mmCIF file of C-alpha atoms in Angstrom:
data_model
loop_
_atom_site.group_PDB
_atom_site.id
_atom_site.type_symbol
_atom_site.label_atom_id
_atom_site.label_comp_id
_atom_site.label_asym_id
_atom_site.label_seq_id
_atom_site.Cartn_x
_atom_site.Cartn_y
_atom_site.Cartn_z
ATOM 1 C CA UNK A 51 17.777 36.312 -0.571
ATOM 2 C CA UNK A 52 15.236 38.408 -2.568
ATOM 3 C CA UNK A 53 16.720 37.668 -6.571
ATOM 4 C CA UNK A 54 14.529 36.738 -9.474
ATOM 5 C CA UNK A 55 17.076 34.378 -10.492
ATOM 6 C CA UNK A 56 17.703 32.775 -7.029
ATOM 7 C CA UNK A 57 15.499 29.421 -6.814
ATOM 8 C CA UNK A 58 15.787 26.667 -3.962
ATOM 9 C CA UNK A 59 16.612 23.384 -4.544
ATOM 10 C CA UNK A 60 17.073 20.189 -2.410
ATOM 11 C CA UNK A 61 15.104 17.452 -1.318
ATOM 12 C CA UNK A 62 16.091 17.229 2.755
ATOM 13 C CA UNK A 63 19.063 20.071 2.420
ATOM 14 C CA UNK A 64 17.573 23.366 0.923
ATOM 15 C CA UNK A 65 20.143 25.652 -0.880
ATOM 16 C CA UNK A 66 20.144 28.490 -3.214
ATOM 17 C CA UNK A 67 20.712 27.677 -6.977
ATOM 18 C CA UNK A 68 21.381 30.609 -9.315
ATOM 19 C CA UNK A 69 18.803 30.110 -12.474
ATOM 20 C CA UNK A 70 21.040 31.939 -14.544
ATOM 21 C CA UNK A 71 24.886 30.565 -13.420
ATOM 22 C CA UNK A 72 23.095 27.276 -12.355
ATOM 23 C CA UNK A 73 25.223 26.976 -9.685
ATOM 24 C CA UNK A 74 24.494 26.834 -5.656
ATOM 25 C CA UNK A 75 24.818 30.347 -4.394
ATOM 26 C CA UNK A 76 24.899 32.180 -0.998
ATOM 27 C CA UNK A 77 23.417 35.632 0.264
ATOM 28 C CA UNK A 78 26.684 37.526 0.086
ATOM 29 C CA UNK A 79 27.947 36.209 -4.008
ATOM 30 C CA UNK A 80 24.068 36.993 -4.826
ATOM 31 C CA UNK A 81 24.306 40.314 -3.461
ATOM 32 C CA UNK A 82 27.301 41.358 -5.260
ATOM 33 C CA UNK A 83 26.505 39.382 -8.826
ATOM 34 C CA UNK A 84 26.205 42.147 -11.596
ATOM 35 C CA UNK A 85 23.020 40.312 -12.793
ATOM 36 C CA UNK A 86 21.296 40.803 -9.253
ATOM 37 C CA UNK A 87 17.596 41.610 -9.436
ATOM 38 C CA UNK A 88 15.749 43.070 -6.562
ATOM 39 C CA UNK A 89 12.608 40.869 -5.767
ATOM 40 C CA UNK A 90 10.581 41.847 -3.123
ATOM 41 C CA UNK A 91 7.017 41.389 -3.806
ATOM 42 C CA UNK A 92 5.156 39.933 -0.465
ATOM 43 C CA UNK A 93 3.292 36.991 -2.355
ATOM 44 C CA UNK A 94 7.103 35.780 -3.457
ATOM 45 C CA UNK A 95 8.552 36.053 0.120
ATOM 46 C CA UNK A 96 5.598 33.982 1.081
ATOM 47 C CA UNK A 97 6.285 31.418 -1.388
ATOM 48 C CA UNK A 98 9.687 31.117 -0.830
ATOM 49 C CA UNK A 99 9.166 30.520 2.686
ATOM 50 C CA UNK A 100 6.669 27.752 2.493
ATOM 51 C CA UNK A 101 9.100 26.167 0.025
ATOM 52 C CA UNK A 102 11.866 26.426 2.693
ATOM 53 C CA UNK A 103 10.131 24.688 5.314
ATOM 54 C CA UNK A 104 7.671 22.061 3.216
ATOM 55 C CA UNK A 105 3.951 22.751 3.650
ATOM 56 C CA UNK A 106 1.240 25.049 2.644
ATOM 57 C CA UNK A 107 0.672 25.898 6.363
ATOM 58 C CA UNK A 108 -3.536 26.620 6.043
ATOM 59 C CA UNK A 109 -3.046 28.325 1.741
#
């Protein structure tokens, strides 16, 4: 999911939140919200990754 207003949550379960509906979101409702904004910017894929899985992995 590349939006600037999704954000994962979750302590042992990791899930999409929508910052602006505040409510858990999937790939498919993201894609097709009228607020969607494109994020792809390499350092924020990175980022969002690492979050995902829990470490820094060597950064």
């Amino acid at each position: 999911m590349a939006c600037k207003h999704a954000k994962i949550e979750g302590n042992t379960t990791k899930y999409w939140v929508c910052s602006l509906k505040n409510k858990a979101v999937d790939d498919y409702t993201c894609r097709n919200c009228p607020l969607f904004i494109h994020d792809n910017t390499t350092d924020n894929i990175v980022n969002q990754f690492l979050s995902v899985f829990g470490g820094n992995y060597g950064r």
